[in-house]
mmCIF file with all atom_site columns, N, CA and C in Angstrom:
data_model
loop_
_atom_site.group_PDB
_atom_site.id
_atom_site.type_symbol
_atom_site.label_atom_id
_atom_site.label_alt_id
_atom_site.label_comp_id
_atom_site.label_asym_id
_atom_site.label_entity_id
_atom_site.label_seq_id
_atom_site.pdbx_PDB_ins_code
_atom_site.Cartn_x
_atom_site.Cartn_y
_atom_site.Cartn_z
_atom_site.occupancy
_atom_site.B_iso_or_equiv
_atom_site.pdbx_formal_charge
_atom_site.auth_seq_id
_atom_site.auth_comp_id
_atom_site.auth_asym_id
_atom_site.auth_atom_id
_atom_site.pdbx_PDB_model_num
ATOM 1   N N  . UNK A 1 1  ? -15.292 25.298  17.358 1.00 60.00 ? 1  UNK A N  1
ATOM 2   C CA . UNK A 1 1  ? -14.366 24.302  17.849 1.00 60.00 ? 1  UNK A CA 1
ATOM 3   C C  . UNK A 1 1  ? -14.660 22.968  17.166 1.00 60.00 ? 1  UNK A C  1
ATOM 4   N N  . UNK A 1 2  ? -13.613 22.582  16.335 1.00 76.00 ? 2  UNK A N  1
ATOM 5   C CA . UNK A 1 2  ? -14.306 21.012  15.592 1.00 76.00 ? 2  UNK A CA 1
ATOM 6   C C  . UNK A 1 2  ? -13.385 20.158  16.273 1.00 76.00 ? 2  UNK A C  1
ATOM 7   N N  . UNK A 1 3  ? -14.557 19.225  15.769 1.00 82.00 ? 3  UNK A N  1
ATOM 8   C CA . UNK A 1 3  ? -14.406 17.728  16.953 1.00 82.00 ? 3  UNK A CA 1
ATOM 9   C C  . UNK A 1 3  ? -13.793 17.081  15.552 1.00 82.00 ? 3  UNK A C  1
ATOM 10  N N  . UNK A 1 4  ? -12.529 16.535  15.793 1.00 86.00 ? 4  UNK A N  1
ATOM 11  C CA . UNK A 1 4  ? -11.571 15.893  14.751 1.00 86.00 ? 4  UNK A CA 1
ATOM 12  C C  . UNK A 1 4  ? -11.180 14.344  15.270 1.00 86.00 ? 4  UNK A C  1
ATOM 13  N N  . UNK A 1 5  ? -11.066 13.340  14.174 1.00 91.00 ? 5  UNK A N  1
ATOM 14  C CA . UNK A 1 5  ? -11.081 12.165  14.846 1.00 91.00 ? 5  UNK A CA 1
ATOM 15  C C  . UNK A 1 5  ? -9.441  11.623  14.462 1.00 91.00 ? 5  UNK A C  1
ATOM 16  N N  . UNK A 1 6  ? -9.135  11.242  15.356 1.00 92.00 ? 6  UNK A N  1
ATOM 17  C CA . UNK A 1 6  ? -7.455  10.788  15.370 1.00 92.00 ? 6  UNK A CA 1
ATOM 18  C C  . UNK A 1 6  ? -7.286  9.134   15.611 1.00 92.00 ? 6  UNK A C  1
ATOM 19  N N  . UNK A 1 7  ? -6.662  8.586   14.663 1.00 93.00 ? 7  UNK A N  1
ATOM 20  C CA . UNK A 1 7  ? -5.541  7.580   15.280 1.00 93.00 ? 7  UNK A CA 1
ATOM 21  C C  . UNK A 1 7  ? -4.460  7.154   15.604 1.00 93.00 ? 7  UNK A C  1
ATOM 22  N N  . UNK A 1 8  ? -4.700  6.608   16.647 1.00 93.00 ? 8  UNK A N  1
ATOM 23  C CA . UNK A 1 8  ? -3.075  6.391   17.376 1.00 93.00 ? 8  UNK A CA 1
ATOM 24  C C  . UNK A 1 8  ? -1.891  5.503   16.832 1.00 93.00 ? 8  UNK A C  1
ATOM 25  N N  . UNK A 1 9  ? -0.617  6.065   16.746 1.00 91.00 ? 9  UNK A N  1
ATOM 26  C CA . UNK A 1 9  ? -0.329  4.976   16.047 1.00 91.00 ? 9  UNK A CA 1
ATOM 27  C C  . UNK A 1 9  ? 0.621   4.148   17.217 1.00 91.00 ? 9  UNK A C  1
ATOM 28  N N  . UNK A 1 10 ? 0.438   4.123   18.304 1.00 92.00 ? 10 UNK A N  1
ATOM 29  C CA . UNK A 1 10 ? 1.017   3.281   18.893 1.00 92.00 ? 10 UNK A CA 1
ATOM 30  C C  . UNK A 1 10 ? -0.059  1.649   19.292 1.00 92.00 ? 10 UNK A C  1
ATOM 31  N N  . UNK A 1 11 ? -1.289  2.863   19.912 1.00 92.00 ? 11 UNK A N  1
ATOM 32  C CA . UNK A 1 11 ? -2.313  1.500   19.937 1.00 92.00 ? 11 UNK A CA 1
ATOM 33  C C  . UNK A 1 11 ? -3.679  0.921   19.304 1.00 92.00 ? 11 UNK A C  1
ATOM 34  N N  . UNK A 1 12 ? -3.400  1.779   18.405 1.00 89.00 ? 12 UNK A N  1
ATOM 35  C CA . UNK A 1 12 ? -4.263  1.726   17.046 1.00 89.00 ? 12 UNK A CA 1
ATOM 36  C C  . UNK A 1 12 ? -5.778  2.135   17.284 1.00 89.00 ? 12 UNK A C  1
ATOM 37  N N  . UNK A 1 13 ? -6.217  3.015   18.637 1.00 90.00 ? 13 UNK A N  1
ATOM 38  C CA . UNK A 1 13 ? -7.389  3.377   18.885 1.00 90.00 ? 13 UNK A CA 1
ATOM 39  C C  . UNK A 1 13 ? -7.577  4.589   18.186 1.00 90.00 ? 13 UNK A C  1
ATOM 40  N N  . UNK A 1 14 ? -8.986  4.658   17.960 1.00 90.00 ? 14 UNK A N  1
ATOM 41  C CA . UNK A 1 14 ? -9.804  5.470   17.099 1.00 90.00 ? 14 UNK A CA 1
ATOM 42  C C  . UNK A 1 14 ? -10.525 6.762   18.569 1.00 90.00 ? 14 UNK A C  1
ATOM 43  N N  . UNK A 1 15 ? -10.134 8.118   18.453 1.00 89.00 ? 15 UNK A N  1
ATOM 44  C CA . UNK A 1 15 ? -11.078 8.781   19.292 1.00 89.00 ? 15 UNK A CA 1
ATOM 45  C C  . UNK A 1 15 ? -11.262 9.927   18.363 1.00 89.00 ? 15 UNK A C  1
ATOM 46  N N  . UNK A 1 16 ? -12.366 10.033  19.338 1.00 89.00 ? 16 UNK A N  1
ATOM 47  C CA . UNK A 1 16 ? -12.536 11.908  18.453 1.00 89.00 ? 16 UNK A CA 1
ATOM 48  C C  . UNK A 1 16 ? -12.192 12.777  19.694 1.00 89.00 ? 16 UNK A C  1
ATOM 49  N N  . UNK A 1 17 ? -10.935 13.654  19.189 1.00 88.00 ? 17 UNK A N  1
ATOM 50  C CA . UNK A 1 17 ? -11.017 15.267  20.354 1.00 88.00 ? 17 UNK A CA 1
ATOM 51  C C  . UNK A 1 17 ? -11.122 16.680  19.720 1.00 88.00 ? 17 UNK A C  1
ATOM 52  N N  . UNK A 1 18 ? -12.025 17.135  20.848 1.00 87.00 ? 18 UNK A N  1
ATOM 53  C CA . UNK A 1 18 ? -12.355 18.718  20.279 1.00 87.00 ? 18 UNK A CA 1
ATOM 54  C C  . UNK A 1 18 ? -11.429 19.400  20.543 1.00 87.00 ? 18 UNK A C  1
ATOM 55  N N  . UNK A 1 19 ? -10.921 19.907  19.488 1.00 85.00 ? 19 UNK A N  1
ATOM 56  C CA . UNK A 1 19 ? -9.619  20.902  19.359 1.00 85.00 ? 19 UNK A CA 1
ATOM 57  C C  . UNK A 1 19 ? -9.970  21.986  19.156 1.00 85.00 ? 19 UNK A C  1
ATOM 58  N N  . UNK A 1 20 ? -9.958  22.755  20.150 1.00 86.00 ? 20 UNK A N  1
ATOM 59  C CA . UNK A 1 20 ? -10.177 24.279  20.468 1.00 86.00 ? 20 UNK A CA 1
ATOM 60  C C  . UNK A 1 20 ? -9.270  25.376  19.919 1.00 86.00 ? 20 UNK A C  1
ATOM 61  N N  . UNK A 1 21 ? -8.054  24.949  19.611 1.00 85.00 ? 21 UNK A N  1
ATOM 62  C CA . UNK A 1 21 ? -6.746  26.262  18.648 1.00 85.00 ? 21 UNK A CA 1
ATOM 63  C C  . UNK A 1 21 ? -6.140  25.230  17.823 1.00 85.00 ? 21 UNK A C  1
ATOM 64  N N  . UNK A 1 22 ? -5.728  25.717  16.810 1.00 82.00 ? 22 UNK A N  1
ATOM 65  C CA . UNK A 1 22 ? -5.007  24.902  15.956 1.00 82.00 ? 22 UNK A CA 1
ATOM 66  C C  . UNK A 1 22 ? -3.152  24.040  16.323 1.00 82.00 ? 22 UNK A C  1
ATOM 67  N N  . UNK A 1 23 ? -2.916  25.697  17.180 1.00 85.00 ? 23 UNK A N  1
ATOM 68  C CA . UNK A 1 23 ? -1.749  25.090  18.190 1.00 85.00 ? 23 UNK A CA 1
ATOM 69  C C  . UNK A 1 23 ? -1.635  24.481  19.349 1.00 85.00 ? 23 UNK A C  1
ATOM 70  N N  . UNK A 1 24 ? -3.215  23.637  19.970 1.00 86.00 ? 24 UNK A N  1
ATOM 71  C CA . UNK A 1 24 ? -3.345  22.684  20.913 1.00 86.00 ? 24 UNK A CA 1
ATOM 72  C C  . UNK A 1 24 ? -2.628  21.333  20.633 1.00 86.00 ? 24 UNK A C  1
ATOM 73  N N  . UNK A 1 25 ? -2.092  20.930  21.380 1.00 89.00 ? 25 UNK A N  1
ATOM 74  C CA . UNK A 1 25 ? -1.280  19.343  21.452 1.00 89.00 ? 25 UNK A CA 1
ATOM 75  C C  . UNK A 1 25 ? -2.209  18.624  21.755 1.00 89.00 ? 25 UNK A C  1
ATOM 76  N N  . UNK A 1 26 ? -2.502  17.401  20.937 1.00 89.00 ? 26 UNK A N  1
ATOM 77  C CA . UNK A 1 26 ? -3.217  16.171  21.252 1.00 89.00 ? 26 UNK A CA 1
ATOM 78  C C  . UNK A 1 26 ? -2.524  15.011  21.665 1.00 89.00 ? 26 UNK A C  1
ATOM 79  N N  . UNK A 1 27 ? -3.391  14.208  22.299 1.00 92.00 ? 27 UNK A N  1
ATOM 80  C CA . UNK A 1 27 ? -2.932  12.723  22.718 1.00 92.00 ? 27 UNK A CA 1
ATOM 81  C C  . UNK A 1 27 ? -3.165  11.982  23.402 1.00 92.00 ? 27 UNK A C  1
ATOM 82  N N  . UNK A 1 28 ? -3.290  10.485  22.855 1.00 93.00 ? 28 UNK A N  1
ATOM 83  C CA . UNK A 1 28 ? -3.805  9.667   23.195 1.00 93.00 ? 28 UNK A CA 1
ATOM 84  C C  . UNK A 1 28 ? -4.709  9.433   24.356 1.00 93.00 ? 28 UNK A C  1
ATOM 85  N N  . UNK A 1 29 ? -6.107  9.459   24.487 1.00 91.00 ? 29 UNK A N  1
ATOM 86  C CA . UNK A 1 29 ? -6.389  9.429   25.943 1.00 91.00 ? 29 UNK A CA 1
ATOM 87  C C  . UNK A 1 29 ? -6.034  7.736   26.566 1.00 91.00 ? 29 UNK A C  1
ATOM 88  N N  . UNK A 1 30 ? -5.511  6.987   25.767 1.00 92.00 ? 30 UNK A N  1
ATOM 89  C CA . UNK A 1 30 ? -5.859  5.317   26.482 1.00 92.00 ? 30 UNK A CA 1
ATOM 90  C C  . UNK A 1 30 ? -3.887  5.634   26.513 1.00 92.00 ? 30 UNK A C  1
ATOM 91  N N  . UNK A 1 31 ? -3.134  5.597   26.081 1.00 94.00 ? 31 UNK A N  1
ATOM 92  C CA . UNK A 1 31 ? -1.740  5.286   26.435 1.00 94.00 ? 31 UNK A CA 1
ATOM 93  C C  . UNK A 1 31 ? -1.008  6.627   25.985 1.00 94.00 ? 31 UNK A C  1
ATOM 94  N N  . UNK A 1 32 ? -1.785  7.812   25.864 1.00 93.00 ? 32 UNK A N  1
ATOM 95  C CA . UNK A 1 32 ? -1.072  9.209   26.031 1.00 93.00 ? 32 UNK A CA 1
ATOM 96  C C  . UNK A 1 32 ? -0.030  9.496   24.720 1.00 93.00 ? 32 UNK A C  1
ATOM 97  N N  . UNK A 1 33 ? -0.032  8.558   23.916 1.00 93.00 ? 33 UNK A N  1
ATOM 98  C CA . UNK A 1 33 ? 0.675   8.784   22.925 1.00 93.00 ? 33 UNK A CA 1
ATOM 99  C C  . UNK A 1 33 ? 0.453   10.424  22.137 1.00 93.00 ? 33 UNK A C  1
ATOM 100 N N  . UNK A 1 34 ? 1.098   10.690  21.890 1.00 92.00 ? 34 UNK A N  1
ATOM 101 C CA . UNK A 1 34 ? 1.183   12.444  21.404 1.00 92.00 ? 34 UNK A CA 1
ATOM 102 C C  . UNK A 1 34 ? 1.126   12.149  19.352 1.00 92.00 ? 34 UNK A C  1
ATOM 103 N N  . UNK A 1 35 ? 1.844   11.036  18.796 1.00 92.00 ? 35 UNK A N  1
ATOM 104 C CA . UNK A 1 35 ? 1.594   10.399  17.729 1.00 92.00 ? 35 UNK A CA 1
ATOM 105 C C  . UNK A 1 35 ? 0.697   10.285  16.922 1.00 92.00 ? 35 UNK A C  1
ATOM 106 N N  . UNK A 1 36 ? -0.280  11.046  16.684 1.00 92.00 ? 36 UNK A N  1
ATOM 107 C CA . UNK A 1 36 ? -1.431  11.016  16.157 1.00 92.00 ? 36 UNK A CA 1
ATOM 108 C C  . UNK A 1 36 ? -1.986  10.871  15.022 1.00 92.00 ? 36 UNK A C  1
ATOM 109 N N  . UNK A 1 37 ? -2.501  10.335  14.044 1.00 91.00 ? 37 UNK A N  1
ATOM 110 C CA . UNK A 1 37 ? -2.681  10.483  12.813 1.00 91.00 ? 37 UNK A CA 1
ATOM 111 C C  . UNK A 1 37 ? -4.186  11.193  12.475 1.00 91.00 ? 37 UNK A C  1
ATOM 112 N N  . UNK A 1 38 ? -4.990  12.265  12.148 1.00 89.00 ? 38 UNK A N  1
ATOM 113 C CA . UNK A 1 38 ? -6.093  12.638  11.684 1.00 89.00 ? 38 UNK A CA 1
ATOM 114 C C  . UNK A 1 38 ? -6.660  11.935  10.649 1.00 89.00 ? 38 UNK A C  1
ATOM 115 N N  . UNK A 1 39 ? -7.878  11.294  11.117 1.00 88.00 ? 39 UNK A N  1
ATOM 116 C CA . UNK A 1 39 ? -8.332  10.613  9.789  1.00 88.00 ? 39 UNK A CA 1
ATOM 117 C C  . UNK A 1 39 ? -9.778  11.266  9.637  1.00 88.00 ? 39 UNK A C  1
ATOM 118 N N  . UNK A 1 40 ? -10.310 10.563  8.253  1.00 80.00 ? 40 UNK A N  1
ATOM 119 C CA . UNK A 1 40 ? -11.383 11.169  7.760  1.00 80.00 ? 40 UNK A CA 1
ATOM 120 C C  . UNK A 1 40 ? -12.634 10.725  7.921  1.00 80.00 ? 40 UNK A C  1
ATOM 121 N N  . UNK A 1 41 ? -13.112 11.880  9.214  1.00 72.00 ? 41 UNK A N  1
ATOM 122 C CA . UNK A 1 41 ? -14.741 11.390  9.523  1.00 72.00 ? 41 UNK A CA 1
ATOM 123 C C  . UNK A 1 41 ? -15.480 11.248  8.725  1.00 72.00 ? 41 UNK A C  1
ATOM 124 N N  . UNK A 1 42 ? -16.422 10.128  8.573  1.00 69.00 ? 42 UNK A N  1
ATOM 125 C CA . UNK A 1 42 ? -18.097 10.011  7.765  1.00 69.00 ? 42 UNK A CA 1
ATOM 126 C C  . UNK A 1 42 ? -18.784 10.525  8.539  1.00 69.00 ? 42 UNK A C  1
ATOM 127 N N  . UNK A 1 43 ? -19.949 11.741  8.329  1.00 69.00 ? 43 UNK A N  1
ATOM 128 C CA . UNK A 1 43 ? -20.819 12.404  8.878  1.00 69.00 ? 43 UNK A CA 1
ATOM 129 C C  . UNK A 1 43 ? -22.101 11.314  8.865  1.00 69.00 ? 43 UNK A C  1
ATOM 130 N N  . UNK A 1 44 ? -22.980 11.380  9.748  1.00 66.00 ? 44 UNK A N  1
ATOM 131 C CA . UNK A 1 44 ? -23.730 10.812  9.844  1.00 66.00 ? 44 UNK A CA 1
ATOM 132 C C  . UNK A 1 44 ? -25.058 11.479  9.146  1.00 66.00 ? 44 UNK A C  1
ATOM 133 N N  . UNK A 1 45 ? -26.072 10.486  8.703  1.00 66.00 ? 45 UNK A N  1
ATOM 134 C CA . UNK A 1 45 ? -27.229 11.435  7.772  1.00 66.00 ? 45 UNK A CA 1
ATOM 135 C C  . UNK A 1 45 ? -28.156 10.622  7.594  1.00 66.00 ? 45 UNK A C  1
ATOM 136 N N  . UNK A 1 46 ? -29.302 11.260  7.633  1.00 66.00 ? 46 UNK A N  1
ATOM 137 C CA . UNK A 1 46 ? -30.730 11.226  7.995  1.00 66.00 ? 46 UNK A CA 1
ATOM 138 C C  . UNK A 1 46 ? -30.823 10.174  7.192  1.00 66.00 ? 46 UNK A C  1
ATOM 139 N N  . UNK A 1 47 ? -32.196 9.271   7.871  1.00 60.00 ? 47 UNK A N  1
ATOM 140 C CA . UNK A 1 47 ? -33.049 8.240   6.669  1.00 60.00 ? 47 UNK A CA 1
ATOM 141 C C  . UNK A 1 47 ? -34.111 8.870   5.998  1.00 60.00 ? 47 UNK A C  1
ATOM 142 N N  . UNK A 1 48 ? -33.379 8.830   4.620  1.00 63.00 ? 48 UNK A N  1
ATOM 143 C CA . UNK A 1 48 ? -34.592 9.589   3.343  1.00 63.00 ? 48 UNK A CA 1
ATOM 144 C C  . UNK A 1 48 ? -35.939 8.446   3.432  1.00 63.00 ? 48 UNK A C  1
ATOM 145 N N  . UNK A 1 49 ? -35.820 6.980   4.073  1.00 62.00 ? 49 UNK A N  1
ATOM 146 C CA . UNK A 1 49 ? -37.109 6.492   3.906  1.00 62.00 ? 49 UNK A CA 1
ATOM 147 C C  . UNK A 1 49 ? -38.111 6.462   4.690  1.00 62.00 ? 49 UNK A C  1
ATOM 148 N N  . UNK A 1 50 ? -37.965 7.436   5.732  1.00 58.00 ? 50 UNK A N  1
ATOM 149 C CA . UNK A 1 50 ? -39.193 7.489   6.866  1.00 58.00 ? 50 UNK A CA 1
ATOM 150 C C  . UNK A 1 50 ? -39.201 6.071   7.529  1.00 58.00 ? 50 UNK A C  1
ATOM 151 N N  . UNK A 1 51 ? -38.522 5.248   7.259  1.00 55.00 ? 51 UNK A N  1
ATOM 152 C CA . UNK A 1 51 ? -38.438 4.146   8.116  1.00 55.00 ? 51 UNK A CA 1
ATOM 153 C C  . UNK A 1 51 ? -37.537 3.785   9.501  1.00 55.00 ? 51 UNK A C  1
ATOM 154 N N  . UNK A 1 52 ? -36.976 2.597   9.986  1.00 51.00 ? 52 UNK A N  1
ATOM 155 C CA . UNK A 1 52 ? -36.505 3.205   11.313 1.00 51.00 ? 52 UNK A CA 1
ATOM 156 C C  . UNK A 1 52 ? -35.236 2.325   10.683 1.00 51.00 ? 52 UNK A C  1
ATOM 157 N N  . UNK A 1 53 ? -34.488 2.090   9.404  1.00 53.00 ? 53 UNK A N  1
ATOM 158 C CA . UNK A 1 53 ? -33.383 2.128   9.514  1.00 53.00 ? 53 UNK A CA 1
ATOM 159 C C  . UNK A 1 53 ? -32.325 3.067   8.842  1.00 53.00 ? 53 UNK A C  1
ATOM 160 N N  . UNK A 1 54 ? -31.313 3.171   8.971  1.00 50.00 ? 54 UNK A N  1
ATOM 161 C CA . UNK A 1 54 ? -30.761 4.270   8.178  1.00 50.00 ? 54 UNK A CA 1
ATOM 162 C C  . UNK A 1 54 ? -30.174 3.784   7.032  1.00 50.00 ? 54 UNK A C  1
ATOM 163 N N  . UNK A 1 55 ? -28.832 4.739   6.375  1.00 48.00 ? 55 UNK A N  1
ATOM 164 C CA . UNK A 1 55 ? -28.369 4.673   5.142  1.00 48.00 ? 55 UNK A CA 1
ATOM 165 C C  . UNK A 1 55 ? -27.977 2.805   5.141  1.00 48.00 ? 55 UNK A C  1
ATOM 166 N N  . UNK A 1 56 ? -28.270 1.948   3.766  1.00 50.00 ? 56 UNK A N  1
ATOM 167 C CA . UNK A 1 56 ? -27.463 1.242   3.729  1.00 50.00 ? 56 UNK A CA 1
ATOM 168 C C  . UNK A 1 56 ? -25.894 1.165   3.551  1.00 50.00 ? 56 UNK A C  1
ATOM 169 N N  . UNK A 1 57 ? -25.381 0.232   4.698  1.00 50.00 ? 57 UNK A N  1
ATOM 170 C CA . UNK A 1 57 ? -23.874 -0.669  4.546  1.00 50.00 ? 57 UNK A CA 1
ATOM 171 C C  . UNK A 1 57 ? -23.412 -1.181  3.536  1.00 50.00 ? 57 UNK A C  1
ATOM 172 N N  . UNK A 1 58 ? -21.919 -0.623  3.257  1.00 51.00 ? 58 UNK A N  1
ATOM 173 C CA . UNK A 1 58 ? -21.664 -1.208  1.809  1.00 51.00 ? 58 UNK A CA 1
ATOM 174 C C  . UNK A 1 58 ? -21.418 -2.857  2.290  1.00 51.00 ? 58 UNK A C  1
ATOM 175 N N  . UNK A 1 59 ? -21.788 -4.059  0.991  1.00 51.00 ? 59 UNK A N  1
ATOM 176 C CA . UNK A 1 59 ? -21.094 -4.934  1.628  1.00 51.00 ? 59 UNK A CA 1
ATOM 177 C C  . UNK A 1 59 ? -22.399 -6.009  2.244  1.00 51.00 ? 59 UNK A C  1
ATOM 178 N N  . UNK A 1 60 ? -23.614 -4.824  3.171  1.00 51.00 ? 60 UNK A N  1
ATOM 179 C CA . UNK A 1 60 ? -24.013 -5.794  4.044  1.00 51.00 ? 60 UNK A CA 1
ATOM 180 C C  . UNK A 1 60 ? -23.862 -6.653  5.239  1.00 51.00 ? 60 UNK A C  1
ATOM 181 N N  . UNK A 1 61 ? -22.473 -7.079  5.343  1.00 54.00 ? 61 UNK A N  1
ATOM 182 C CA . UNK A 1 61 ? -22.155 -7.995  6.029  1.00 54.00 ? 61 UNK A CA 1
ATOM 183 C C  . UNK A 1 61 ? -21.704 -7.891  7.367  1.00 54.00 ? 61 UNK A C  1
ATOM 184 N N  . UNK A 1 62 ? -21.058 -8.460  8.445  1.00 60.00 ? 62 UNK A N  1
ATOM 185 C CA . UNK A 1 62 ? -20.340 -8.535  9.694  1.00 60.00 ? 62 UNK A CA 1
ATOM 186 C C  . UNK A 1 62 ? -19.595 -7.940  9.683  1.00 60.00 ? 62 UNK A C  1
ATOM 187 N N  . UNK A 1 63 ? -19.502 -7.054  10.694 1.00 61.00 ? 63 UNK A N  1
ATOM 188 C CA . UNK A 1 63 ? -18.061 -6.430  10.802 1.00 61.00 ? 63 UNK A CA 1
ATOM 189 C C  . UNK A 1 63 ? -16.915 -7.282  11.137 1.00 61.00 ? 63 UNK A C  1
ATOM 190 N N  . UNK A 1 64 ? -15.741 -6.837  11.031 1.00 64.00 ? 64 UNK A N  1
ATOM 191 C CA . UNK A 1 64 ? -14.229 -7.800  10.690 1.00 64.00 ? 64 UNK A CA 1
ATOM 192 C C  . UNK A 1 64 ? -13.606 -7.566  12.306 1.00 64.00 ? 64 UNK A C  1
ATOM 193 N N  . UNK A 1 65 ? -14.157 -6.148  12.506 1.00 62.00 ? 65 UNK A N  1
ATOM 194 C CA . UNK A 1 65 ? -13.385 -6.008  14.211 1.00 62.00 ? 65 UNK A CA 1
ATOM 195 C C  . UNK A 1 65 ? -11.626 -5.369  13.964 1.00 62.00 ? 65 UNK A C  1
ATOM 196 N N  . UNK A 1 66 ? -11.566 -4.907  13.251 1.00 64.00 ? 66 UNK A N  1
ATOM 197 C CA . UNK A 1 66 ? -10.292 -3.941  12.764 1.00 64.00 ? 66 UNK A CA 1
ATOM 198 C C  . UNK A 1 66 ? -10.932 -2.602  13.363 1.00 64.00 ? 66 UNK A C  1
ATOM 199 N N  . UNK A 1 67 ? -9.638  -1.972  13.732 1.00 62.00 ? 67 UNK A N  1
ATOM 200 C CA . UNK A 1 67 ? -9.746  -0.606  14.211 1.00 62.00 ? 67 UNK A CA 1
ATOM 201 C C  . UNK A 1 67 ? -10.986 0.386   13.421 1.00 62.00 ? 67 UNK A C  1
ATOM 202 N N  . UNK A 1 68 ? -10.742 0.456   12.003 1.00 64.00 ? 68 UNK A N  1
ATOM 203 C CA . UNK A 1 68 ? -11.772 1.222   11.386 1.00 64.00 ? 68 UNK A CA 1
ATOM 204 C C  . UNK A 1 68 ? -12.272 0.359   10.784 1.00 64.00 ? 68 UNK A C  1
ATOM 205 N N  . UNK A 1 69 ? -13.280 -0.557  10.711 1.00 63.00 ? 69 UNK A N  1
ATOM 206 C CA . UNK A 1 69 ? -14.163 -1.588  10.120 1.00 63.00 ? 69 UNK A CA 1
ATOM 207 C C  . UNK A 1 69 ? -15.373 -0.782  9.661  1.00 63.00 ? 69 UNK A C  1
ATOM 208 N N  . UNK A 1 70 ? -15.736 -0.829  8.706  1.00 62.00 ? 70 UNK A N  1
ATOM 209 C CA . UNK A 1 70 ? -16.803 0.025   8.182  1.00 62.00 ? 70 UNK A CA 1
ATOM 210 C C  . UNK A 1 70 ? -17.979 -0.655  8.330  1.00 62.00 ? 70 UNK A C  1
ATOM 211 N N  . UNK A 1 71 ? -17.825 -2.220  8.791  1.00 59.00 ? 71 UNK A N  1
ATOM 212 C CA . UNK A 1 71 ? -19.071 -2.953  9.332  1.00 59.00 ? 71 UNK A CA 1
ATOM 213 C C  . UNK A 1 71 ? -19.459 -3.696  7.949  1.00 59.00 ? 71 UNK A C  1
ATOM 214 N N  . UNK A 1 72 ? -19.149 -3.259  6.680  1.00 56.00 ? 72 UNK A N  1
ATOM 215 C CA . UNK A 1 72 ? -19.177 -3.899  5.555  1.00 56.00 ? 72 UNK A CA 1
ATOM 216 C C  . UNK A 1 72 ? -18.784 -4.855  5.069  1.00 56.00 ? 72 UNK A C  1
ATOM 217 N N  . UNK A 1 73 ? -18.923 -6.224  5.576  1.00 54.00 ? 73 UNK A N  1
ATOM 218 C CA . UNK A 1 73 ? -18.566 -7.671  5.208  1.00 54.00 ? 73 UNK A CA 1
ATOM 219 C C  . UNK A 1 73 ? -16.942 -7.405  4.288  1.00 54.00 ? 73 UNK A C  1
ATOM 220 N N  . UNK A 1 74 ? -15.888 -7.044  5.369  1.00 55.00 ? 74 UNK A N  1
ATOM 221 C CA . UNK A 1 74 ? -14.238 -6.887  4.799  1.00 55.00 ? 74 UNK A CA 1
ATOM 222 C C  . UNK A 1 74 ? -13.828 -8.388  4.468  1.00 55.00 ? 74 UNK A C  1
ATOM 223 N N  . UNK A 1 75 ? -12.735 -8.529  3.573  1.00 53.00 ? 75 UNK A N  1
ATOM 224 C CA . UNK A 1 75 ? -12.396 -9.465  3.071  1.00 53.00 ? 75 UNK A CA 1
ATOM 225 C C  . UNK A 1 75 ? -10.914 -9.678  4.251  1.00 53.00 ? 75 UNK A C  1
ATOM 226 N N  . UNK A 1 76 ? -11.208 -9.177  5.636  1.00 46.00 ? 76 UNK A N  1
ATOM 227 C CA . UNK A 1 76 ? -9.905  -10.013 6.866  1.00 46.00 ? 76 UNK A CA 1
ATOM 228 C C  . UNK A 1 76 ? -9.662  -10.887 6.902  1.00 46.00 ? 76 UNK A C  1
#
């Protein structure tokens, strides 16, 4: 059963739902919208440096606070 991440296009929230058949209907859990767009998860992955932070952020910088902000100092 894969856990697939969707956005809404009515209220621009980001969730992930586990879709159990391919002919299951999704939608929105915050305003039920059925509208969905599938976007493309980044898997998460180990720190090769034995230290306690993980992969570096492209960028570095503040996140912008946009729906999908990659946390990488965006030019918003």
């Amino acid at each position: 059963m894969p856990l697939y991440e969707y956005e809404c296009k009515t209220c621009d929230d980001v969730v992930e739902i586990l879709v159990r058949s391919q002919d299951e209907e999704v939608a929105c859990p915050k305003c039920s919208n059925a509208e969905l767009t599938r976007v493309l998860s980044v898997p998460s992955a180990p720190s090769m440096s034995g230290g306690s932070s993980s992969l570096p952020m492209a960028g570095g910088g503040e996140a912008c606070g946009a729906p999908r902000c990659c946390g990488g100092g965006c030019q918003m």
